[in-house]
Coordinates of C-alpha atoms and ligand atoms in Angstrom, one line a residue:
M2 CA 162.9 127.9 144.2
K3 CA 162.4 130.4 147.0
N4 CA 163.5 134.0 146.0
E5 CA 165.8 135.5 148.5
Y6 CA 167.4 138.7 148.5
A7 CA 170.7 139.6 150.0
I8 CA 169.8 142.8 150.9
S9 CA 168.7 142.4 154.6
H10 CA 167.3 145.8 155.0
W11 CA 166.7 148.8 153.3
P12 CA 169.1 151.5 154.7
D13 CA 167.0 155.0 155.3
S14 CA 167.9 156.9 152.1
K15 CA 167.0 160.4 153.1
E16 CA 169.2 160.1 156.1
I17 CA 172.1 158.5 154.3
M18 CA 171.8 161.3 151.5
E19 CA 171.9 164.2 154.4
K20 CA 174.8 162.6 156.1
L21 CA 176.6 162.4 152.5
R22 CA 175.5 166.0 151.7
V23 CA 176.8 167.5 155.0
L24 CA 180.1 165.3 154.6
A25 CA 180.9 166.5 151.0
N26 CA 179.9 170.0 151.3
E27 CA 179.8 171.4 155.0
L28 CA 182.5 169.4 156.9
P29 CA 186.1 170.1 156.5
M30 CA 188.4 167.3 154.7
Y31 CA 190.2 164.5 157.0
Q32 CA 193.3 162.9 155.9
I33 CA 195.8 160.4 157.2
R34 CA 198.3 161.8 159.5
R35 CA 201.3 163.2 157.6
D36 CA 204.1 161.3 159.1
R37 CA 201.8 158.3 158.9
M38 CA 201.0 158.6 155.3
N39 CA 204.5 159.2 154.5
E40 CA 205.4 155.8 156.1
Y41 CA 202.6 154.2 154.1
L42 CA 204.2 155.4 150.9
E43 CA 207.8 154.3 151.9
K44 CA 206.2 150.8 152.5
Y45 CA 204.3 151.0 149.4
D46 CA 207.4 151.8 147.3
K47 CA 209.5 148.7 149.0
K48 CA 206.6 146.2 149.1
F49 CA 205.6 146.4 145.5
A50 CA 209.0 147.2 143.8
K51 CA 208.4 144.6 141.2
S52 CA 205.0 146.3 140.2
K53 CA 206.5 149.6 140.4
A54 CA 209.4 148.4 137.8
L55 CA 206.7 147.1 135.6
A56 CA 204.3 150.3 135.9
E57 CA 207.3 152.4 134.6
K58 CA 207.7 150.3 131.8
A59 CA 204.0 150.1 130.9
K60 CA 204.1 154.1 130.8
R61 CA 206.2 153.6 127.9
K62 CA 203.6 151.9 125.9
I63 CA 200.2 152.2 127.5
P64 CA 198.6 155.7 127.8
G65 CA 198.9 156.9 131.7
G66 CA 200.5 153.3 132.2
V67 CA 197.5 151.6 133.1
Q68 CA 194.1 150.5 131.7
H69 CA 191.8 149.9 134.5
N70 CA 189.7 152.8 135.8
L71 CA 188.3 151.3 139.0
A72 CA 191.2 151.1 141.2
F73 CA 193.2 154.5 142.3
N74 CA 196.5 153.2 141.3
Y75 CA 198.1 155.4 143.3
P76 CA 201.0 156.0 143.4
F77 CA 201.7 153.0 140.9
P78 CA 199.2 150.3 139.9
I79 CA 199.8 147.1 141.5
A80 CA 200.6 144.0 139.1
I81 CA 198.2 141.2 139.9
A82 CA 199.3 137.4 139.1
K83 CA 197.1 135.0 140.9
A84 CA 193.3 135.3 142.0
E85 CA 191.4 133.0 144.4
G86 CA 188.7 132.9 146.5
A87 CA 188.8 136.1 148.4
Y88 CA 192.2 136.9 147.7
L89 CA 194.5 138.6 145.1
Y90 CA 198.1 138.0 144.9
D91 CA 200.9 140.1 143.0
I92 CA 203.8 139.1 140.9
E93 CA 205.9 139.0 144.3
G94 CA 203.6 137.1 146.3
N95 CA 201.7 139.7 148.5
E96 CA 198.5 138.9 149.4
F97 CA 195.3 141.5 149.1
I98 CA 191.5 140.9 150.7
D99 CA 189.7 141.9 147.2
F100 CA 187.1 143.9 147.9
L101 CA 187.3 145.4 144.2
Q102 CA 185.9 142.3 142.9
A103 CA 186.7 143.5 139.3
G104 CA 183.8 145.7 139.4
G105 CA 181.2 143.4 140.7
P106 CA 180.8 139.9 138.3
T107 CA 182.4 137.6 141.1
V108 CA 180.0 136.9 143.6
L109 CA 181.4 133.2 143.7
G110 CA 184.7 134.8 144.7
S111 CA 187.5 135.0 142.3
N112 CA 188.3 132.1 139.8
Y113 CA 185.8 129.9 141.4
K114 CA 186.9 126.1 140.5
P115 CA 183.6 124.4 139.7
V116 CA 183.1 126.8 136.8
K117 CA 186.6 127.0 135.6
E118 CA 186.9 123.3 135.2
K119 CA 183.2 123.1 133.3
L120 CA 185.0 126.1 130.7
I121 CA 188.0 124.4 130.3
E122 CA 186.3 121.1 129.0
I123 CA 184.4 124.0 126.5
I124 CA 187.6 125.3 125.7
E125 CA 188.9 122.0 124.8
E126 CA 186.1 121.1 122.7
C127 CA 185.2 124.1 120.7
G128 CA 187.5 126.9 121.8
P129 CA 186.5 130.3 122.7
V130 CA 184.5 131.6 119.7
T131 CA 183.0 130.1 116.3
G132 CA 180.6 132.6 115.3
L133 CA 177.7 130.3 115.5
F134 CA 175.1 128.8 117.5
H135 CA 175.8 127.2 120.2
E136 CA 173.6 125.4 122.9
Y137 CA 175.0 127.7 125.8
E138 CA 173.4 130.6 124.3
L139 CA 170.1 128.9 124.6
K140 CA 170.9 127.5 127.9
L141 CA 171.7 130.9 129.6
A142 CA 168.6 132.4 127.9
E143 CA 166.4 130.2 129.4
L144 CA 168.1 130.4 132.8
V145 CA 168.0 134.2 133.0
S146 CA 164.3 134.0 131.7
S147 CA 163.7 131.7 134.6
H148 CA 164.7 133.8 137.3
I149 CA 163.6 137.1 135.9
P150 CA 159.9 136.7 134.4
S151 CA 160.3 140.4 132.6
V152 CA 162.7 138.4 130.4
E153 CA 160.9 136.8 128.1
L154 CA 163.6 137.0 125.3
F155 CA 167.2 137.8 125.9
R156 CA 170.1 138.4 123.5
S157 CA 173.6 138.5 124.9
L158 CA 176.2 141.1 123.8
A159 CA 179.7 141.5 124.9
S160 CA 179.5 144.3 127.4
G161 CA 177.4 146.5 130.0
T162 CA 178.1 149.6 127.8
E163 CA 177.1 148.2 124.7
S164 CA 173.8 146.5 126.1
C165 CA 172.7 149.8 127.7
M166 CA 173.5 151.5 123.9
A167 CA 171.5 148.4 122.4
A168 CA 168.5 148.9 124.6
I169 CA 168.0 152.7 124.3
R170 CA 168.0 151.8 120.4
A171 CA 165.5 149.1 120.9
A172 CA 163.4 151.3 122.9
R173 CA 163.6 154.3 120.3
S174 CA 162.9 151.9 117.4
F175 CA 160.1 150.1 119.0
T176 CA 158.5 153.3 120.3
D177 CA 159.2 155.8 117.4
K178 CA 160.0 158.2 120.1
K179 CA 163.4 159.9 121.0
F180 CA 164.0 161.2 124.2
I181 CA 165.8 158.9 126.7
I182 CA 165.8 160.2 130.4
K183 CA 168.5 159.1 133.0
V184 CA 169.2 159.8 136.4
G185 CA 172.0 162.7 137.2
G186 CA 175.1 160.8 138.4
A187 CA 174.2 157.4 137.0
Y188 CA 176.6 155.1 135.1
H189 CA 175.6 153.1 131.9
G190 CA 178.8 152.7 130.5
W191 CA 180.9 154.9 128.3
S192 CA 178.9 155.1 124.9
D193 CA 178.5 158.5 123.6
Q194 CA 175.0 159.0 124.5
M195 CA 175.2 157.4 127.8
V196 CA 178.1 159.9 128.8
F197 CA 175.7 162.3 129.7
A198 CA 175.3 163.5 133.1
M199 CA 177.7 160.6 134.2
R200 CA 178.8 160.7 138.0
I201 CA 177.6 163.8 139.2
P202 CA 174.2 165.0 138.9
G203 CA 173.3 168.5 136.7
L204 CA 176.9 167.7 134.9
G205 CA 174.8 167.1 131.4
S206 CA 177.4 167.5 128.6
F207 CA 180.2 169.3 130.8
D208 CA 182.3 166.5 131.1
S209 CA 181.7 164.9 127.6
H210 CA 185.2 165.7 125.8
G211 CA 185.3 164.0 122.0
I212 CA 181.4 164.0 122.0
P213 CA 179.6 166.6 119.9
E214 CA 177.1 168.5 121.9
G215 CA 174.3 167.4 119.2
C216 CA 174.6 163.8 119.9
Y217 CA 172.7 164.9 123.4
T218 CA 169.7 166.5 121.6
Y219 CA 167.3 163.8 122.9
M220 CA 169.5 162.9 126.5
Q221 CA 167.9 164.5 129.7
E222 CA 168.6 163.9 133.2
F223 CA 166.8 164.4 136.4
P224 CA 168.1 164.5 139.8
P225 CA 168.4 161.4 142.2
N226 CA 164.9 160.7 143.5
D227 CA 163.3 163.4 142.2
I228 CA 160.1 162.1 140.8
D229 CA 158.5 165.2 140.4
A230 CA 161.3 166.5 137.8
L231 CA 160.7 163.0 136.3
K232 CA 157.1 163.8 135.8
K233 CA 157.8 167.2 134.5
L234 CA 160.1 166.0 131.7
L235 CA 157.8 163.4 130.8
D236 CA 154.9 165.9 130.7
E237 CA 156.9 168.5 128.8
N238 CA 158.3 165.9 126.1
E239 CA 154.8 164.8 125.3
A240 CA 154.3 167.9 122.9
K241 CA 157.9 167.1 121.6
G242 CA 157.5 163.8 120.0
G243 CA 157.5 162.0 123.6
T244 CA 159.9 159.7 125.6
A245 CA 161.3 156.4 124.3
A246 CA 162.4 155.4 127.7
V247 CA 163.6 155.8 131.3
I248 CA 166.8 154.2 132.1
V249 CA 167.7 153.9 135.7
E250 CA 170.0 151.8 138.1
P251 CA 167.7 150.5 140.4
L252 CA 169.5 150.5 143.8
G253 CA 170.2 154.5 142.7
P254 CA 173.2 156.1 140.7
E255 CA 176.6 154.8 140.6
S256 CA 175.4 151.3 142.2
G257 CA 173.2 153.0 144.8
T258 CA 176.0 155.7 145.8
R259 CA 173.2 158.0 145.9
P260 CA 170.7 155.3 147.2
V261 CA 167.1 155.2 146.0
H262 CA 164.0 155.8 148.6
F263 CA 162.5 152.4 148.7
D264 CA 159.4 153.6 146.3
F265 CA 161.2 155.2 143.8
N266 CA 161.1 152.2 141.3
A267 CA 157.6 151.7 141.3
K268 CA 156.8 155.4 141.2
V269 CA 159.1 155.5 137.9
R270 CA 157.2 152.5 136.7
E271 CA 153.7 154.3 137.3
L272 CA 155.0 157.2 135.1
C273 CA 156.4 155.2 132.4
T274 CA 153.3 153.4 132.0
K275 CA 151.2 156.4 132.2
H276 CA 153.4 158.3 129.2
N277 CA 153.7 154.9 127.1
T278 CA 157.4 155.1 127.8
L279 CA 159.5 152.0 128.2
L280 CA 161.1 151.5 131.6
I281 CA 164.9 150.2 131.4
F282 CA 166.6 149.1 134.3
D283 CA 170.4 148.7 134.5
E284 CA 170.9 145.7 136.4
V285 CA 174.5 145.3 135.3
V286 CA 175.8 145.3 138.7
T287 CA 172.7 144.0 140.8
A288 CA 171.5 141.1 138.6
F289 CA 172.4 137.8 140.3
R290 CA 174.0 139.9 143.0
V291 CA 171.3 141.5 145.2
G292 CA 169.4 138.2 143.9
L293 CA 168.5 135.4 141.7
S294 CA 165.9 137.6 140.3
G295 CA 167.6 140.9 140.3
A296 CA 166.9 144.2 141.7
Q297 CA 163.3 144.0 139.9
G298 CA 162.5 141.1 142.2
F299 CA 163.7 142.7 145.4
F300 CA 161.6 146.1 144.7
N301 CA 158.6 143.7 142.9
V302 CA 159.1 146.3 140.1
K303 CA 158.8 144.9 136.0
P304 CA 160.6 146.9 133.6
D305 CA 160.3 146.3 130.0
L306 CA 163.8 145.9 129.5
T307 CA 166.9 144.8 131.6
V308 CA 170.5 145.6 130.9
F309 CA 172.7 142.5 132.0
G310 CA 176.7 142.5 132.3
K311 CA 179.4 141.3 134.9
C312 CA 177.7 138.3 136.7
I313 CA 175.8 137.2 133.2
A314 CA 179.4 136.0 132.2
G315 CA 180.3 135.0 135.8
G316 CA 183.3 137.2 135.9
Y317 CA 184.6 135.8 132.2
P318 CA 185.2 138.3 129.2
A319 CA 182.2 139.3 127.2
A320 CA 179.7 140.1 129.8
G321 CA 176.6 141.7 128.4
G322 CA 172.9 141.0 127.2
V323 CA 169.7 142.7 127.3
G324 CA 166.0 140.8 128.4
G325 CA 162.7 141.6 128.1
R326 CA 159.2 142.1 126.6
K327 CA 159.2 139.8 123.4
E328 CA 157.7 142.2 121.3
I329 CA 160.4 145.0 121.9
M330 CA 163.3 142.4 122.0
E331 CA 162.1 141.3 118.7
T332 CA 163.7 144.3 117.5
F333 CA 167.0 142.6 117.8
T334 CA 166.6 139.7 115.3
A335 CA 169.5 138.8 113.6
G336 CA 169.8 138.9 110.0
I337 CA 168.4 140.8 107.3
Q338 CA 164.5 141.8 108.2
G339 CA 163.6 144.1 105.2
L340 CA 161.3 147.0 106.5
K341 CA 160.5 145.6 110.1
K342 CA 161.4 147.6 112.9
R343 CA 165.1 147.2 113.9
A344 CA 167.8 147.9 116.3
M345 CA 171.1 147.0 114.8
V346 CA 173.4 145.2 117.3
G347 CA 176.1 142.8 116.6
G348 CA 179.8 141.9 118.0
T349 CA 182.4 139.6 116.7
L350 CA 182.5 138.1 120.6
S351 CA 178.8 138.5 121.4
A352 CA 177.5 135.2 122.6
N353 CA 180.4 133.2 122.1
P354 CA 180.1 129.8 123.7
L355 CA 182.7 130.3 126.4
S356 CA 181.0 133.4 127.9
C357 CA 177.3 131.9 127.6
A358 CA 178.7 128.7 129.4
A359 CA 180.4 130.9 132.3
G360 CA 177.0 132.8 132.8
Y361 CA 175.2 129.7 132.9
Y362 CA 177.4 127.9 135.1
A363 CA 178.2 130.6 137.5
I364 CA 174.2 131.2 138.0
K365 CA 174.0 127.6 138.8
A366 CA 176.4 127.6 141.2
I367 CA 174.9 131.0 142.8
E368 CA 171.5 129.3 142.9
E369 CA 173.3 126.0 144.4
T370 CA 175.6 127.7 147.0
N371 CA 173.5 130.7 147.9
A372 CA 176.3 132.9 147.3
H373 CA 174.6 136.0 146.9
M374 CA 173.1 135.8 150.4
K375 CA 176.5 134.8 151.9
A376 CA 178.3 137.7 149.9
G377 CA 175.3 139.6 151.2
N378 CA 176.0 138.6 155.1
A379 CA 179.6 139.6 154.5
G380 CA 178.5 143.0 153.2
D381 CA 176.4 144.0 156.4
R382 CA 179.3 142.5 158.5
L383 CA 182.0 144.8 156.9
T384 CA 179.5 147.7 156.9
R385 CA 178.8 147.3 160.5
G386 CA 182.2 147.1 161.5
L387 CA 183.1 149.9 159.7
Q388 CA 180.4 152.3 161.2
E389 CA 182.1 151.1 164.5
I390 CA 185.3 152.2 163.5
F391 CA 183.9 155.5 162.6
K392 CA 182.2 156.0 165.7
R393 CA 185.5 154.7 167.6
Y394 CA 187.9 157.5 166.0
D395 CA 184.8 160.1 165.8
L396 CA 185.2 160.5 161.9
P397 CA 182.1 161.8 159.8
F398 CA 182.7 159.3 157.5
V399 CA 179.4 157.1 156.3
A400 CA 179.3 153.6 155.6
F401 CA 176.0 151.8 154.2
N402 CA 175.2 148.7 152.2
H403 CA 172.7 147.0 149.9
G404 CA 173.9 143.3 150.5
S405 CA 177.3 142.9 149.1
I406 CA 177.3 146.2 147.5
C407 CA 178.7 148.6 150.0
H408 CA 180.0 152.1 150.3
M409 CA 182.4 153.7 152.5
E410 CA 182.3 157.7 151.9
T411 CA 185.3 159.6 153.3
G412 CA 186.6 162.1 151.0
A413 CA 183.1 162.0 149.2
A414 CA 184.8 163.9 146.1
M415 CA 182.1 162.9 143.9
L416 CA 179.1 164.0 146.2
M417 CA 180.2 167.5 145.9
E418 CA 177.3 169.3 144.8
L419 CA 177.6 171.6 141.7
S420 CA 176.1 174.6 143.5
N421 CA 178.9 174.3 146.1
P422 CA 181.5 177.4 145.4
K423 CA 184.3 175.3 146.8
I424 CA 183.8 172.5 144.1
F425 CA 186.7 173.3 141.7
D426 CA 189.3 173.8 144.5
Q427 CA 187.9 171.1 146.5
V428 CA 187.4 168.0 144.4
G429 CA 190.8 167.5 143.4
K430 CA 192.1 167.5 147.1
R431 CA 189.4 165.6 148.1
R432 CA 190.0 162.9 145.3
K433 CA 193.8 163.0 147.0
V434 CA 192.6 162.3 150.2
M435 CA 190.7 158.9 148.8
E436 CA 193.7 158.4 146.8
E437 CA 196.0 158.4 149.9
L438 CA 193.4 156.1 151.8
G439 CA 193.8 153.9 148.6
A440 CA 197.3 153.4 149.0
A441 CA 197.2 153.0 152.5
L442 CA 194.7 150.2 152.4
T443 CA 196.9 148.4 149.5
V444 CA 199.9 148.5 152.2
E445 CA 197.5 146.9 154.8
G446 CA 196.5 144.4 152.0
I447 CA 193.1 145.6 151.2
I448 CA 191.9 146.3 147.6
T449 CA 188.7 148.7 147.1
L450 CA 187.3 150.1 144.3
A451 CA 188.5 153.7 144.3
G452 CA 189.0 153.5 148.4
S453 CA 184.9 154.2 148.2
R454 CA 183.2 151.3 147.6
I455 CA 183.3 147.5 148.2
Y456 CA 182.1 144.5 146.6
T457 CA 181.7 141.5 149.1
S458 CA 181.7 137.8 147.6
M459 CA 180.8 134.2 148.8
A460 CA 184.6 133.7 149.7
D461 CA 184.5 136.8 152.2
T462 CA 183.9 134.3 155.4
N463 CA 183.6 136.1 159.4
D464 CA 187.3 135.3 159.4
V465 CA 188.3 137.4 155.9
I466 CA 185.8 140.2 157.0
D467 CA 187.4 140.4 160.4
K468 CA 191.0 140.4 159.1
A469 CA 190.0 143.3 156.8
L470 CA 188.8 145.4 159.7
E471 CA 191.8 144.9 161.5
G472 CA 193.4 146.6 158.3
F473 CA 190.8 149.4 157.9
D474 CA 191.2 150.1 161.8
R475 CA 194.6 150.2 161.8
V476 CA 194.4 153.1 158.7
F477 CA 191.5 154.9 160.2
K478 CA 193.0 155.3 163.5
Y479 CA 195.6 158.2 162.0
F480 CA 193.0 160.1 160.1
E481 CA 193.3 163.7 161.4
Q482 CA 191.1 166.8 160.2
V483 CA 192.8 168.8 157.4
K484 CA 193.6 172.1 158.9
E485 CA 193.8 174.7 156.3
N486 CA 190.5 174.2 154.4
Ligands
PLP4 C1 175.4 150.2 136.1 C2 176.3 150.0 135.1 N1 175.9 150.0 134.1 C3 176.8 149.5 132.9 C4 177.9 149.2 133.0 C5 179.2 149.0 132.0 O1 179.5 147.6 131.9 P1 180.7 147.4 131.1 O2 181.8 147.9 132.1 O3 180.4 145.8 131.1 O4 180.8 148.3 129.9 C6 178.6 149.2 134.4 C7 180.2 149.1 134.7 O5 180.3 149.5 135.7 C8 177.8 149.7 135.4 O6 178.1 149.7 136.7

């Protein structure tokens, strides 16, 4: 099958980074005009009254009243009852265009019927889990390997978080080296070590509550796109036992929020090879969304290990896995292995038949429908539309996309630089502005990821995108500069 990639063009990452730097650090904030925002909040209260009642009750039993990090949930979370194609419906039947896409796994659109029907058959036959080998484990491993040549062996796990954790463990076990280097600001799940330097480059252990410093002894970060800084770390580590692995999100940290220069991954590969250090691609978001052979196919760079999540279970639960070079992957071999080098992994629900079959049928369906390409076209159309809106209303906001992964930076709270003296005062304010945008968009029937990221799917036809753009237009029309900052 011909490899096609959903990324129709590679936006100039230097230009984007400069625009983002200016937006977050030099320009005043913009917010929705106060009278208009108050109208939105009143409407929110009325339109979603049943969600509000449920959210109030949830506060009594669930910490903070909500268990999902990806939506802003301001002023209160919306209770969703139904998901289908491009749309979500709340408990009162309100319809929303779904640009959250559960954080990325549903390239086919929500609740895709042909996959669901296959899974119902499997549940009927063996239920969701047995703890024993099932043929779909093999079918999924073969399918992943057929699309992604670097995956000689594949092991299913239950989340992206534990798969990243497993990958660095395998890297250390295989290489007998200790240091792991990541890009500052990248998200590789929430395991102890990976929380290091999360979200904002340079943060190191600053935001890692509940994790002892010692945990980070062998964790290092380098600034996005700074190949010289990576080279320096790798060189310095040589005298200290060496670097086990460099782990990167191939589009750039936070799914390309700070996009890589096009040749970044190839340069990292070169440095890793030189230092006998493993290269780990975290393709939790990108695999089967950017293309069937992942971001590594798009960049034509071969990692030693690849981390999977999200699409690997087609939007169904227990989505994770690691694949890669045979001799490294063999450290994951199950059962008692005597003194052989090992990387212990496990999980009651890992590799269950339901998740494996879900991944298998979803990837097959992506193959058959070219879903990633359709989702990518939708992302292009939406991004173009957003750029036009920002121009129309003379707003300094930045929209760019890599296929179906779209970024829409307005308050740009997470893009403030640590060296910016205003950061402590402004991060909260900028976040508030973004929360308000999230609430206004929700009233307009649009759900995004934290008001700044948008995932599109095959279900996002031109009509859906155009309808969404009308909603975005109604909100952005009323943005104005905040006077007193
Ligand atoms: C790049 C990346 N790696 C790892 C993870 C963690 O995956 P999970 O949420 O399945 O634990 C995520 C989740 O969003 C991610 O975006």
